[in-house]
JSON list of C-alpha atoms in Angstrom, two decimals:
[
{"chain": "L", "resi": 1, "resn": "UNK", "atom": "CA", "xyz": [5.71, 35.44, -54.66]},
{"chain": "L", "resi": 2, "resn": "UNK", "atom": "CA", "xyz": [6.46, 36.88, -51.21]},
{"chain": "L", "resi": 3, "resn": "UNK", "atom": "CA", "xyz": [2.96, 38.09, -50.61]},
{"chain": "L", "resi": 4, "resn": "UNK", "atom": "CA", "xyz": [1.15, 36.83, -47.50]},
{"chain": "L", "resi": 5, "resn": "UNK", "atom": "CA", "xyz": [-2.12, 35.20, -48.28]},
{"chain": "L", "resi": 6, "resn": "UNK", "atom": "CA", "xyz": [-4.89, 36.01, -45.86]},
{"chain": "L", "resi": 7, "resn": "UNK", "atom": "CA", "xyz": [-5.79, 32.29, -45.52]},
{"chain": "L", "resi": 8, "resn": "UNK", "atom": "CA", "xyz": [-2.26, 31.45, -44.40]},
{"chain": "L", "resi": 9, "resn": "UNK", "atom": "CA", "xyz": [-2.42, 33.98, -41.57]},
{"chain": "L", "resi": 10, "resn": "UNK", "atom": "CA", "xyz": [-5.59, 32.42, -40.18]},
{"chain": "L", "resi": 11, "resn": "UNK", "atom": "CA", "xyz": [-4.09, 28.95, -40.50]},
{"chain": "L", "resi": 12, "resn": "UNK", "atom": "CA", "xyz": [-1.00, 29.99, -38.51]},
{"chain": "L", "resi": 13, "resn": "UNK", "atom": "CA", "xyz": [-3.13, 31.62, -35.82]},
{"chain": "L", "resi": 14, "resn": "UNK", "atom": "CA", "xyz": [-5.24, 28.47, -35.59]},
{"chain": "L", "resi": 15, "resn": "UNK", "atom": "CA", "xyz": [-2.18, 26.26, -35.22]},
{"chain": "L", "resi": 16, "resn": "UNK", "atom": "CA", "xyz": [-0.76, 28.59, -32.54]},
{"chain": "L", "resi": 17, "resn": "UNK", "atom": "CA", "xyz": [-4.01, 28.49, -30.54]},
{"chain": "L", "resi": 18, "resn": "UNK", "atom": "CA", "xyz": [-4.21, 24.69, -30.73]},
{"chain": "L", "resi": 19, "resn": "UNK", "atom": "CA", "xyz": [-0.59, 24.43, -29.58]},
{"chain": "L", "resi": 20, "resn": "UNK", "atom": "CA", "xyz": [-1.22, 26.66, -26.56]},
{"chain": "L", "resi": 21, "resn": "UNK", "atom": "CA", "xyz": [-4.37, 24.69, -25.66]},
{"chain": "L", "resi": 22, "resn": "UNK", "atom": "CA", "xyz": [-2.53, 21.36, -25.96]},
{"chain": "L", "resi": 23, "resn": "UNK", "atom": "CA", "xyz": [0.31, 22.61, -23.76]},
{"chain": "L", "resi": 24, "resn": "UNK", "atom": "CA", "xyz": [-2.23, 23.78, -21.16]},
{"chain": "L", "resi": 25, "resn": "UNK", "atom": "CA", "xyz": [-3.96, 20.39, -21.06]},
{"chain": "L", "resi": 26, "resn": "UNK", "atom": "CA", "xyz": [-0.63, 18.55, -20.83]},
{"chain": "L", "resi": 27, "resn": "UNK", "atom": "CA", "xyz": [0.47, 20.76, -17.93]},
{"chain": "L", "resi": 28, "resn": "UNK", "atom": "CA", "xyz": [-2.62, 19.83, -15.88]},
{"chain": "L", "resi": 29, "resn": "UNK", "atom": "CA", "xyz": [-2.15, 16.05, -16.22]},
{"chain": "L", "resi": 30, "resn": "UNK", "atom": "CA", "xyz": [-0.64, 14.27, -13.20]},
{"chain": "L", "resi": 31, "resn": "UNK", "atom": "CA", "xyz": [3.00, 13.27, -13.46]},
{"chain": "L", "resi": 32, "resn": "UNK", "atom": "CA", "xyz": [2.23, 9.67, -12.52]},
{"chain": "L", "resi": 33, "resn": "UNK", "atom": "CA", "xyz": [-0.82, 7.52, -11.78]},
{"chain": "L", "resi": 34, "resn": "UNK", "atom": "CA", "xyz": [-2.20, 7.16, -8.24]},
{"chain": "L", "resi": 35, "resn": "UNK", "atom": "CA", "xyz": [-0.68, 4.32, -6.20]},
{"chain": "L", "resi": 36, "resn": "UNK", "atom": "CA", "xyz": [-1.68, 0.72, -6.95]},
{"chain": "L", "resi": 37, "resn": "UNK", "atom": "CA", "xyz": [-3.63, -0.31, -3.84]},
{"chain": "L", "resi": 38, "resn": "UNK", "atom": "CA", "xyz": [-5.26, -3.17, -5.78]},
{"chain": "L", "resi": 39, "resn": "UNK", "atom": "CA", "xyz": [-1.91, -4.82, -6.47]},
{"chain": "L", "resi": 40, "resn": "UNK", "atom": "CA", "xyz": [-0.91, -4.52, -2.82]},
{"chain": "L", "resi": 41, "resn": "UNK", "atom": "CA", "xyz": [-4.25, -6.03, -1.73]},
{"chain": "L", "resi": 42, "resn": "UNK", "atom": "CA", "xyz": [-3.78, -8.94, -4.14]},
{"chain": "L", "resi": 43, "resn": "UNK", "atom": "CA", "xyz": [-0.34, -9.68, -2.67]},
{"chain": "L", "resi": 44, "resn": "UNK", "atom": "CA", "xyz": [-1.69, -9.52, 0.89]},
{"chain": "L", "resi": 45, "resn": "UNK", "atom": "CA", "xyz": [-4.66, -11.75, 0.05]},
{"chain": "L", "resi": 46, "resn": "UNK", "atom": "CA", "xyz": [-2.48, -14.33, -1.71]},
{"chain": "L", "resi": 47, "resn": "UNK", "atom": "CA", "xyz": [-0.25, -14.74, 1.35]},
{"chain": "L", "resi": 48, "resn": "UNK", "atom": "CA", "xyz": [-3.11, -14.62, 3.87]},
{"chain": "L", "resi": 49, "resn": "UNK", "atom": "CA", "xyz": [-5.24, -17.15, 1.98]},
{"chain": "L", "resi": 50, "resn": "UNK", "atom": "CA", "xyz": [-2.42, -19.68, 1.83]},
{"chain": "L", "resi": 51, "resn": "UNK", "atom": "CA", "xyz": [-2.48, -22.88, 3.79]},
{"chain": "L", "resi": 52, "resn": "UNK", "atom": "CA", "xyz": [1.16, -22.69, 4.92]},
{"chain": "L", "resi": 53, "resn": "UNK", "atom": "CA", "xyz": [3.39, -20.01, 6.46]},
{"chain": "L", "resi": 54, "resn": "UNK", "atom": "CA", "xyz": [4.73, -17.68, 3.77]},
{"chain": "L", "resi": 55, "resn": "UNK", "atom": "CA", "xyz": [6.41, -14.32, 3.25]},
{"chain": "L", "resi": 56, "resn": "UNK", "atom": "CA", "xyz": [6.08, -11.83, 0.40]},
{"chain": "L", "resi": 57, "resn": "UNK", "atom": "CA", "xyz": [7.15, -8.28, -0.33]},
{"chain": "L", "resi": 58, "resn": "UNK", "atom": "CA", "xyz": [5.46, -5.67, -2.48]},
{"chain": "L", "resi": 59, "resn": "UNK", "atom": "CA", "xyz": [7.16, -2.46, -3.63]},
{"chain": "L", "resi": 60, "resn": "UNK", "atom": "CA", "xyz": [5.28, 0.74, -2.90]},
{"chain": "L", "resi": 61, "resn": "UNK", "atom": "CA", "xyz": [5.21, 3.90, -4.98]},
{"chain": "L", "resi": 62, "resn": "UNK", "atom": "CA", "xyz": [3.42, 5.94, -2.32]},
{"chain": "L", "resi": 63, "resn": "UNK", "atom": "CA", "xyz": [4.21, 8.54, 0.30]},
{"chain": "L", "resi": 64, "resn": "UNK", "atom": "CA", "xyz": [1.69, 7.40, 2.91]},
{"chain": "L", "resi": 65, "resn": "UNK", "atom": "CA", "xyz": [-0.07, 4.16, 3.82]},
{"chain": "L", "resi": 66, "resn": "UNK", "atom": "CA", "xyz": [-3.05, 3.27, 5.96]},
{"chain": "L", "resi": 67, "resn": "UNK", "atom": "CA", "xyz": [-3.51, -0.40, 6.87]},
{"chain": "L", "resi": 68, "resn": "UNK", "atom": "CA", "xyz": [-6.62, -1.74, 8.57]},
{"chain": "L", "resi": 69, "resn": "UNK", "atom": "CA", "xyz": [-7.66, -5.36, 9.10]},
{"chain": "L", "resi": 70, "resn": "UNK", "atom": "CA", "xyz": [-9.95, -5.04, 6.06]},
{"chain": "L", "resi": 71, "resn": "UNK", "atom": "CA", "xyz": [-8.34, -2.55, 3.68]},
{"chain": "L", "resi": 72, "resn": "UNK", "atom": "CA", "xyz": [-5.18, -0.91, 2.39]},
{"chain": "L", "resi": 73, "resn": "UNK", "atom": "CA", "xyz": [-4.99, 2.74, 1.34]},
{"chain": "L", "resi": 74, "resn": "UNK", "atom": "CA", "xyz": [-2.06, 4.41, -0.39]},
{"chain": "L", "resi": 75, "resn": "UNK", "atom": "CA", "xyz": [-1.50, 8.09, -1.07]},
{"chain": "L", "resi": 76, "resn": "UNK", "atom": "CA", "xyz": [0.99, 10.19, -2.99]},
{"chain": "L", "resi": 77, "resn": "UNK", "atom": "CA", "xyz": [0.99, 13.63, -4.59]},
{"chain": "L", "resi": 78, "resn": "UNK", "atom": "CA", "xyz": [-1.06, 12.32, -7.52]},
{"chain": "L", "resi": 79, "resn": "UNK", "atom": "CA", "xyz": [-3.96, 10.85, -5.57]},
{"chain": "L", "resi": 80, "resn": "UNK", "atom": "CA", "xyz": [-5.20, 8.28, -3.11]},
{"chain": "L", "resi": 81, "resn": "UNK", "atom": "CA", "xyz": [-6.21, 4.69, -3.79]},
{"chain": "L", "resi": 82, "resn": "UNK", "atom": "CA", "xyz": [-7.99, 2.23, -1.51]},
{"chain": "L", "resi": 83, "resn": "UNK", "atom": "CA", "xyz": [-8.64, -1.47, -1.89]},
{"chain": "L", "resi": 84, "resn": "UNK", "atom": "CA", "xyz": [-10.58, -3.92, 0.24]},
{"chain": "L", "resi": 85, "resn": "UNK", "atom": "CA", "xyz": [-8.85, -7.03, 1.54]},
{"chain": "L", "resi": 86, "resn": "UNK", "atom": "CA", "xyz": [-10.74, -10.28, 1.11]},
{"chain": "L", "resi": 87, "resn": "UNK", "atom": "CA", "xyz": [-8.62, -12.38, 3.46]},
{"chain": "L", "resi": 88, "resn": "UNK", "atom": "CA", "xyz": [-9.87, -12.36, 7.05]},
{"chain": "L", "resi": 89, "resn": "UNK", "atom": "CA", "xyz": [-7.96, -11.12, 10.08]},
{"chain": "L", "resi": 90, "resn": "UNK", "atom": "CA", "xyz": [-5.04, -9.20, 8.66]},
{"chain": "L", "resi": 91, "resn": "UNK", "atom": "CA", "xyz": [-2.82, -7.78, 11.42]},
{"chain": "L", "resi": 92, "resn": "UNK", "atom": "CA", "xyz": [-1.40, -4.34, 10.53]},
{"chain": "L", "resi": 93, "resn": "UNK", "atom": "CA", "xyz": [2.09, -3.72, 11.88]},
{"chain": "L", "resi": 94, "resn": "UNK", "atom": "CA", "xyz": [2.93, -0.09, 11.04]},
{"chain": "L", "resi": 95, "resn": "UNK", "atom": "CA", "xyz": [6.55, 1.00, 10.89]},
{"chain": "L", "resi": 96, "resn": "UNK", "atom": "CA", "xyz": [5.92, 3.72, 13.49]},
{"chain": "L", "resi": 97, "resn": "UNK", "atom": "CA", "xyz": [7.51, 2.61, 16.74]},
{"chain": "L", "resi": 98, "resn": "UNK", "atom": "CA", "xyz": [5.38, 2.41, 19.84]},
{"chain": "L", "resi": 99, "resn": "UNK", "atom": "CA", "xyz": [2.00, 1.88, 18.15]},
{"chain": "L", "resi": 100, "resn": "UNK", "atom": "CA", "xyz": [2.19, -1.92, 18.05]},
{"chain": "L", "resi": 101, "resn": "UNK", "atom": "CA", "xyz": [3.82, -4.60, 20.20]},
{"chain": "L", "resi": 102, "resn": "UNK", "atom": "CA", "xyz": [7.51, -4.74, 19.21]},
{"chain": "L", "resi": 103, "resn": "UNK", "atom": "CA", "xyz": [7.38, -8.54, 19.18]},
{"chain": "L", "resi": 104, "resn": "UNK", "atom": "CA", "xyz": [5.16, -8.36, 16.08]},
{"chain": "L", "resi": 105, "resn": "UNK", "atom": "CA", "xyz": [7.86, -6.30, 14.34]},
{"chain": "L", "resi": 106, "resn": "UNK", "atom": "CA", "xyz": [10.36, -9.05, 15.15]},
{"chain": "L", "resi": 107, "resn": "UNK", "atom": "CA", "xyz": [8.01, -11.67, 13.69]},
{"chain": "L", "resi": 108, "resn": "UNK", "atom": "CA", "xyz": [7.59, -9.57, 10.56]},
{"chain": "L", "resi": 109, "resn": "UNK", "atom": "CA", "xyz": [11.38, -9.41, 10.26]},
{"chain": "L", "resi": 110, "resn": "UNK", "atom": "CA", "xyz": [11.55, -13.22, 10.15]},
{"chain": "L", "resi": 111, "resn": "UNK", "atom": "CA", "xyz": [12.14, -14.31, 13.75]},
{"chain": "L", "resi": 112, "resn": "UNK", "atom": "CA", "xyz": [10.28, -17.59, 14.49]},
{"chain": "L", "resi": 113, "resn": "UNK", "atom": "CA", "xyz": [7.15, -17.16, 16.65]},
{"chain": "L", "resi": 114, "resn": "UNK", "atom": "CA", "xyz": [8.37, -19.55, 19.37]},
{"chain": "L", "resi": 115, "resn": "UNK", "atom": "CA", "xyz": [11.47, -17.37, 19.84]},
{"chain": "L", "resi": 116, "resn": "UNK", "atom": "CA", "xyz": [9.36, -14.25, 20.35]},
{"chain": "L", "resi": 117, "resn": "UNK", "atom": "CA", "xyz": [6.21, -15.41, 22.19]},
{"chain": "L", "resi": 118, "resn": "UNK", "atom": "CA", "xyz": [5.99, -17.74, 25.16]},
{"chain": "L", "resi": 119, "resn": "UNK", "atom": "CA", "xyz": [2.93, -19.55, 23.79]},
{"chain": "L", "resi": 120, "resn": "UNK", "atom": "CA", "xyz": [0.36, -19.35, 20.94]},
{"chain": "L", "resi": 121, "resn": "UNK", "atom": "CA", "xyz": [-2.11, -17.51, 23.17]},
{"chain": "L", "resi": 122, "resn": "UNK", "atom": "CA", "xyz": [0.36, -14.64, 23.66]},
{"chain": "L", "resi": 123, "resn": "UNK", "atom": "CA", "xyz": [0.72, -14.34, 19.86]},
{"chain": "L", "resi": 124, "resn": "UNK", "atom": "CA", "xyz": [-3.06, -14.35, 19.40]},
{"chain": "L", "resi": 125, "resn": "UNK", "atom": "CA", "xyz": [-3.47, -11.67, 22.10]},
{"chain": "L", "resi": 126, "resn": "UNK", "atom": "CA", "xyz": [-0.77, -9.42, 20.59]},
{"chain": "L", "resi": 127, "resn": "UNK", "atom": "CA", "xyz": [-2.29, -9.76, 17.11]},
{"chain": "L", "resi": 128, "resn": "UNK", "atom": "CA", "xyz": [-5.80, -8.99, 18.42]},
{"chain": "L", "resi": 129, "resn": "UNK", "atom": "CA", "xyz": [-4.49, -5.94, 20.25]},
{"chain": "L", "resi": 130, "resn": "UNK", "atom": "CA", "xyz": [-2.78, -4.68, 17.06]},
{"chain": "L", "resi": 131, "resn": "UNK", "atom": "CA", "xyz": [-6.00, -5.12, 15.06]},
{"chain": "L", "resi": 132, "resn": "UNK", "atom": "CA", "xyz": [-7.94, -3.08, 17.64]},
{"chain": "L", "resi": 133, "resn": "UNK", "atom": "CA", "xyz": [-5.59, -0.07, 17.47]},
{"chain": "L", "resi": 134, "resn": "UNK", "atom": "CA", "xyz": [-6.50, 3.14, 15.64]},
{"chain": "L", "resi": 135, "resn": "UNK", "atom": "CA", "xyz": [-5.31, 2.71, 12.07]},
{"chain": "L", "resi": 136, "resn": "UNK", "atom": "CA", "xyz": [-3.91, 6.08, 11.06]},
{"chain": "L", "resi": 137, "resn": "UNK", "atom": "CA", "xyz": [-1.91, 7.19, 8.04]},
{"chain": "L", "resi": 138, "resn": "UNK", "atom": "CA", "xyz": [1.84, 6.50, 8.31]},
{"chain": "L", "resi": 139, "resn": "UNK", "atom": "CA", "xyz": [4.86, 7.18, 6.14]},
{"chain": "L", "resi": 140, "resn": "UNK", "atom": "CA", "xyz": [4.99, 4.41, 3.55]},
{"chain": "L", "resi": 141, "resn": "UNK", "atom": "CA", "xyz": [8.08, 2.18, 3.43]},
{"chain": "L", "resi": 142, "resn": "UNK", "atom": "CA", "xyz": [9.70, 1.39, 0.08]},
{"chain": "L", "resi": 143, "resn": "UNK", "atom": "CA", "xyz": [8.61, -2.24, 0.41]},
{"chain": "L", "resi": 144, "resn": "UNK", "atom": "CA", "xyz": [5.65, -3.72, 2.26]},
{"chain": "L", "resi": 145, "resn": "UNK", "atom": "CA", "xyz": [6.29, -7.06, 3.95]},
{"chain": "L", "resi": 146, "resn": "UNK", "atom": "CA", "xyz": [3.52, -9.63, 4.35]},
{"chain": "L", "resi": 147, "resn": "UNK", "atom": "CA", "xyz": [4.17, -12.67, 6.56]},
{"chain": "L", "resi": 148, "resn": "UNK", "atom": "CA", "xyz": [1.82, -15.47, 7.51]},
{"chain": "L", "resi": 149, "resn": "UNK", "atom": "CA", "xyz": [3.01, -17.25, 10.64]},
{"chain": "L", "resi": 150, "resn": "UNK", "atom": "CA", "xyz": [1.75, -20.27, 12.52]},
{"chain": "L", "resi": 151, "resn": "UNK", "atom": "CA", "xyz": [2.36, -21.02, 16.17]},
{"chain": "L", "resi": 152, "resn": "UNK", "atom": "CA", "xyz": [0.46, -24.06, 17.38]},
{"chain": "L", "resi": 153, "resn": "UNK", "atom": "CA", "xyz": [-3.13, -23.62, 16.22]},
{"chain": "L", "resi": 154, "resn": "UNK", "atom": "CA", "xyz": [-2.77, -19.84, 15.83]},
{"chain": "L", "resi": 155, "resn": "UNK", "atom": "CA", "xyz": [-2.39, -18.45, 12.28]},
{"chain": "L", "resi": 156, "resn": "UNK", "atom": "CA", "xyz": [-1.61, -14.74, 11.92]},
{"chain": "L", "resi": 157, "resn": "UNK", "atom": "CA", "xyz": [-0.94, -12.65, 8.78]},
{"chain": "L", "resi": 158, "resn": "UNK", "atom": "CA", "xyz": [1.24, -9.65, 9.59]},
{"chain": "L", "resi": 159, "resn": "UNK", "atom": "CA", "xyz": [1.46, -6.70, 7.19]},
{"chain": "L", "resi": 160, "resn": "UNK", "atom": "CA", "xyz": [3.92, -3.85, 7.63]}
]
């Protein structure tokens, strides 16, 4: 009754090997998925394609962000994701001080354009200058703000 059957020993060894293999595979899986650049791009495009001034925010689960006038890239320890923007003329406003005109930061924070810029041409020039800057990786904020502003005939979509 207490004898060990030879088949049982092989069965236990097989189960032990499968358990070790399963644990090894589970240990190599990433802890979370790569960031959702597609969702961020959809939010940016929805604000930029609108007819009227609007503001939106999108939460980020990323460590770093790279904004260009035509794409958004997010990176964390589990990977990097990039998505193309379909809306034209996005103006990146990175959180790093000194890389972009500070007046654009004020606009992104909700200050009306006529309180920040002397005329629509000044807004258009500042936005064009920001789009022409080198678009490097920056530390990602917890929330990305997207704001479409209008000053006279000038429409600008700020992202930062």
